[in-house]
């Protein structure tokens, strides 16, 4: 990535007389979060409908990406408990967040489906 970025900068700045003296400082920060496609399929199959993929960015992804350095076959997901009409649209872990209690059963249902299908735990 660093070499590709340097090549792009060099190509873009090569013919700009005012910018002949430049430098690139590539800072390695958090690793990227990469969800295992196979686990995403497993998660999707265990989720009750409807399933909505994608959400706002969250700093929790940075923490999970560090975990994935040690457990690479992993997938991060969240069970939405807000944002529906009549529910809280505030971020978790804020004093304004108010969980939609009805959505808690979605999580219970998901974990039960996952345990019975993937882990083969008898009901």
PDB file of C-alpha atoms in Angstrom:
ATOM      1  CA  UNK A   1       0.000   0.000   0.000  1.00  0.00           C
ATOM      2  CA  UNK A   2       2.763   2.431   0.913  1.00  0.00           C
ATOM      3  CA  UNK A   3       4.622   1.852  -2.369  1.00  0.00           C
ATOM      4  CA  UNK A   4       1.439   2.238  -4.421  1.00  0.00           C
ATOM      5  CA  UNK A   5       0.588   5.480  -2.641  1.00  0.00           C
ATOM      6  CA  UNK A   6       4.120   6.806  -3.249  1.00  0.00           C
ATOM      7  CA  UNK A   7       3.876   5.952  -6.984  1.00  0.00           C
ATOM      8  CA  UNK A   8       0.521   7.741  -7.266  1.00  0.00           C
ATOM      9  CA  UNK A   9       1.860  10.844  -5.519  1.00  0.00           C
ATOM     10  CA  UNK A  10       4.978  10.879  -7.696  1.00  0.00           C
ATOM     11  CA  UNK A  11       2.911  10.580 -10.871  1.00  0.00           C
ATOM     12  CA  UNK A  12       0.505  13.339  -9.825  1.00  0.00           C
ATOM     13  CA  UNK A  13       3.177  15.771  -8.619  1.00  0.00           C
ATOM     14  CA  UNK A  14       5.863  15.122 -11.254  1.00  0.00           C
ATOM     15  CA  UNK A  15       4.782  17.999 -13.518  1.00  0.00           C
ATOM     16  CA  UNK A  16       3.733  20.500 -10.840  1.00  0.00           C
ATOM     17  CA  UNK A  17       6.637  23.000 -10.601  1.00  0.00           C
ATOM     18  CA  UNK A  18       5.483  24.432  -7.281  1.00  0.00           C
ATOM     19  CA  UNK A  19       5.505  21.000  -5.648  1.00  0.00           C
ATOM     20  CA  UNK A  20       8.878  19.499  -6.517  1.00  0.00           C
ATOM     21  CA  UNK A  21      10.001  19.224  -2.903  1.00  0.00           C
ATOM     22  CA  UNK A  22       7.563  16.921  -1.143  1.00  0.00           C
ATOM     23  CA  UNK A  23       7.726  13.935   1.142  1.00  0.00           C
ATOM     24  CA  UNK A  24       5.362  11.175   2.113  1.00  0.00           C
ATOM     25  CA  UNK A  25       5.048  10.026   5.702  1.00  0.00           C
ATOM     26  CA  UNK A  26       3.052   6.814   5.786  1.00  0.00           C
ATOM     27  CA  UNK A  27       1.745   6.161   9.275  1.00  0.00           C
ATOM     28  CA  UNK A  28       0.733   2.605  10.058  1.00  0.00           C
ATOM     29  CA  UNK A  29      -2.292   2.774  12.315  1.00  0.00           C
ATOM     30  CA  UNK A  30      -4.939   0.225  13.035  1.00  0.00           C
ATOM     31  CA  UNK A  31      -5.092  -2.890  10.886  1.00  0.00           C
ATOM     32  CA  UNK A  32      -8.033  -3.194   8.480  1.00  0.00           C
ATOM     33  CA  UNK A  33     -11.156  -5.005   9.606  1.00  0.00           C
ATOM     34  CA  UNK A  34     -11.811  -7.929   7.289  1.00  0.00           C
ATOM     35  CA  UNK A  35     -14.872 -10.101   7.762  1.00  0.00           C
ATOM     36  CA  UNK A  36     -14.511 -13.697   6.664  1.00  0.00           C
ATOM     37  CA  UNK A  37     -16.925 -14.178   3.728  1.00  0.00           C
ATOM     38  CA  UNK A  38     -17.675 -17.721   4.904  1.00  0.00           C
ATOM     39  CA  UNK A  39     -18.627 -16.493   8.377  1.00  0.00           C
ATOM     40  CA  UNK A  40     -20.739 -13.702   6.874  1.00  0.00           C
ATOM     41  CA  UNK A  41     -22.716 -16.387   5.037  1.00  0.00           C
ATOM     42  CA  UNK A  42     -23.149 -18.340   8.277  1.00  0.00           C
ATOM     43  CA  UNK A  43     -24.297 -15.208  10.111  1.00  0.00           C
ATOM     44  CA  UNK A  44     -26.706 -14.248   7.336  1.00  0.00           C
ATOM     45  CA  UNK A  45     -28.240 -17.735   7.349  1.00  0.00           C
ATOM     46  CA  UNK A  46     -28.792 -17.603  11.120  1.00  0.00           C
ATOM     47  CA  UNK A  47     -30.317 -14.130  11.159  1.00  0.00           C
ATOM     48  CA  UNK A  48     -34.074 -13.802  11.029  1.00  0.00           C
ATOM     49  CA  UNK A  49     -35.412 -11.594   8.257  1.00  0.00           C
ATOM     50  CA  UNK A  50     -35.146  -8.762   7.380  1.00  0.00           C
ATOM     51  CA  UNK A  51     -31.374  -8.417   7.207  1.00  0.00           C
ATOM     52  CA  UNK A  52     -29.827  -5.021   6.580  1.00  0.00           C
ATOM     53  CA  UNK A  53     -26.126  -4.982   5.794  1.00  0.00           C
ATOM     54  CA  UNK A  54     -23.979  -1.978   6.533  1.00  0.00           C
ATOM     55  CA  UNK A  55     -24.038   0.585   9.266  1.00  0.00           C
ATOM     56  CA  UNK A  56     -22.343   3.718  10.414  1.00  0.00           C
ATOM     57  CA  UNK A  57     -18.627   3.506  11.159  1.00  0.00           C
ATOM     58  CA  UNK A  58     -17.767   2.592  14.709  1.00  0.00           C
ATOM     59  CA  UNK A  59     -14.514   2.654  16.687  1.00  0.00           C
ATOM     60  CA  UNK A  60     -15.371  -0.880  17.816  1.00  0.00           C
ATOM     61  CA  UNK A  61     -14.127  -2.046  14.406  1.00  0.00           C
ATOM     62  CA  UNK A  62     -10.602  -0.908  15.251  1.00  0.00           C
ATOM     63  CA  UNK A  63     -10.570  -3.025  18.406  1.00  0.00           C
ATOM     64  CA  UNK A  64     -11.966  -6.019  16.555  1.00  0.00           C
ATOM     65  CA  UNK A  65      -9.369  -5.622  13.791  1.00  0.00           C
ATOM     66  CA  UNK A  66      -6.633  -5.976  16.411  1.00  0.00           C
ATOM     67  CA  UNK A  67      -8.313  -9.141  17.715  1.00  0.00           C
ATOM     68  CA  UNK A  68      -8.356 -10.496  14.157  1.00  0.00           C
ATOM     69  CA  UNK A  69      -4.567 -10.337  14.106  1.00  0.00           C
ATOM     70  CA  UNK A  70      -4.729 -13.324  16.487  1.00  0.00           C
ATOM     71  CA  UNK A  71      -8.038 -14.878  15.321  1.00  0.00           C
ATOM     72  CA  UNK A  72      -8.111 -14.306  11.550  1.00  0.00           C
ATOM     73  CA  UNK A  73     -11.227 -16.391  10.777  1.00  0.00           C
ATOM     74  CA  UNK A  74     -13.670 -13.973  12.392  1.00  0.00           C
ATOM     75  CA  UNK A  75     -16.496 -11.630  11.483  1.00  0.00           C
ATOM     76  CA  UNK A  76     -17.796  -8.581  13.293  1.00  0.00           C
ATOM     77  CA  UNK A  77     -21.492  -7.824  13.232  1.00  0.00           C
ATOM     78  CA  UNK A  78     -24.045  -6.022  15.319  1.00  0.00           C
ATOM     79  CA  UNK A  79     -27.667  -6.693  16.034  1.00  0.00           C
ATOM     80  CA  UNK A  80     -29.534  -3.466  15.491  1.00  0.00           C
ATOM     81  CA  UNK A  81     -31.568  -2.322  18.456  1.00  0.00           C
ATOM     82  CA  UNK A  82     -32.390   1.203  17.424  1.00  0.00           C
ATOM     83  CA  UNK A  83     -33.117   3.488  14.541  1.00  0.00           C
ATOM     84  CA  UNK A  84     -36.550   2.052  13.772  1.00  0.00           C
ATOM     85  CA  UNK A  85     -39.566   4.372  13.916  1.00  0.00           C
ATOM     86  CA  UNK A  86     -40.438   4.997  17.547  1.00  0.00           C
ATOM     87  CA  UNK A  87     -37.055   3.814  18.854  1.00  0.00           C
ATOM     88  CA  UNK A  88     -33.804   5.452  19.900  1.00  0.00           C
ATOM     89  CA  UNK A  89     -31.453   6.558  17.149  1.00  0.00           C
ATOM     90  CA  UNK A  90     -28.604   7.370  19.519  1.00  0.00           C
ATOM     91  CA  UNK A  91     -25.338   5.462  19.636  1.00  0.00           C
ATOM     92  CA  UNK A  92     -24.870   2.679  22.142  1.00  0.00           C
ATOM     93  CA  UNK A  93     -22.984   3.569  25.325  1.00  0.00           C
ATOM     94  CA  UNK A  94     -24.419   7.069  25.484  1.00  0.00           C
ATOM     95  CA  UNK A  95     -26.885   8.259  28.091  1.00  0.00           C
ATOM     96  CA  UNK A  96     -29.420   8.993  25.324  1.00  0.00           C
ATOM     97  CA  UNK A  97     -29.557   5.444  23.946  1.00  0.00           C
ATOM     98  CA  UNK A  98     -32.746   3.576  24.794  1.00  0.00           C
ATOM     99  CA  UNK A  99     -32.755  -0.053  23.693  1.00  0.00           C
ATOM    100  CA  UNK A 100     -35.851  -1.355  21.939  1.00  0.00           C
ATOM    101  CA  UNK A 101     -36.567  -4.295  24.242  1.00  0.00           C
ATOM    102  CA  UNK A 102     -38.520  -6.101  21.522  1.00  0.00           C
ATOM    103  CA  UNK A 103     -35.299  -6.359  19.516  1.00  0.00           C
ATOM    104  CA  UNK A 104     -33.584  -8.328  22.284  1.00  0.00           C
ATOM    105  CA  UNK A 105     -35.510 -11.406  21.140  1.00  0.00           C
ATOM    106  CA  UNK A 106     -33.946 -11.017  17.692  1.00  0.00           C
ATOM    107  CA  UNK A 107     -30.565 -11.533  19.348  1.00  0.00           C
ATOM    108  CA  UNK A 108     -31.782 -14.511  21.370  1.00  0.00           C
ATOM    109  CA  UNK A 109     -33.286 -16.043  18.226  1.00  0.00           C
ATOM    110  CA  UNK A 110     -30.045 -15.483  16.294  1.00  0.00           C
ATOM    111  CA  UNK A 111     -27.790 -17.101  18.903  1.00  0.00           C
ATOM    112  CA  UNK A 112     -30.148 -20.070  19.228  1.00  0.00           C
ATOM    113  CA  UNK A 113     -30.206 -20.566  15.446  1.00  0.00           C
ATOM    114  CA  UNK A 114     -26.416 -20.298  15.289  1.00  0.00           C
ATOM    115  CA  UNK A 115     -25.920 -22.799  18.120  1.00  0.00           C
ATOM    116  CA  UNK A 116     -28.330 -25.344  16.680  1.00  0.00           C
ATOM    117  CA  UNK A 117     -27.162 -25.123  13.062  1.00  0.00           C
ATOM    118  CA  UNK A 118     -23.430 -24.458  13.251  1.00  0.00           C
ATOM    119  CA  UNK A 119     -22.449 -25.887  16.604  1.00  0.00           C
ATOM    120  CA  UNK A 120     -24.988 -28.699  16.354  1.00  0.00           C
ATOM    121  CA  UNK A 121     -26.233 -28.090  19.883  1.00  0.00           C
ATOM    122  CA  UNK A 122     -29.514 -29.961  20.408  1.00  0.00           C
ATOM    123  CA  UNK A 123     -32.560 -27.895  21.346  1.00  0.00           C
TER     124      UNK A 123
END
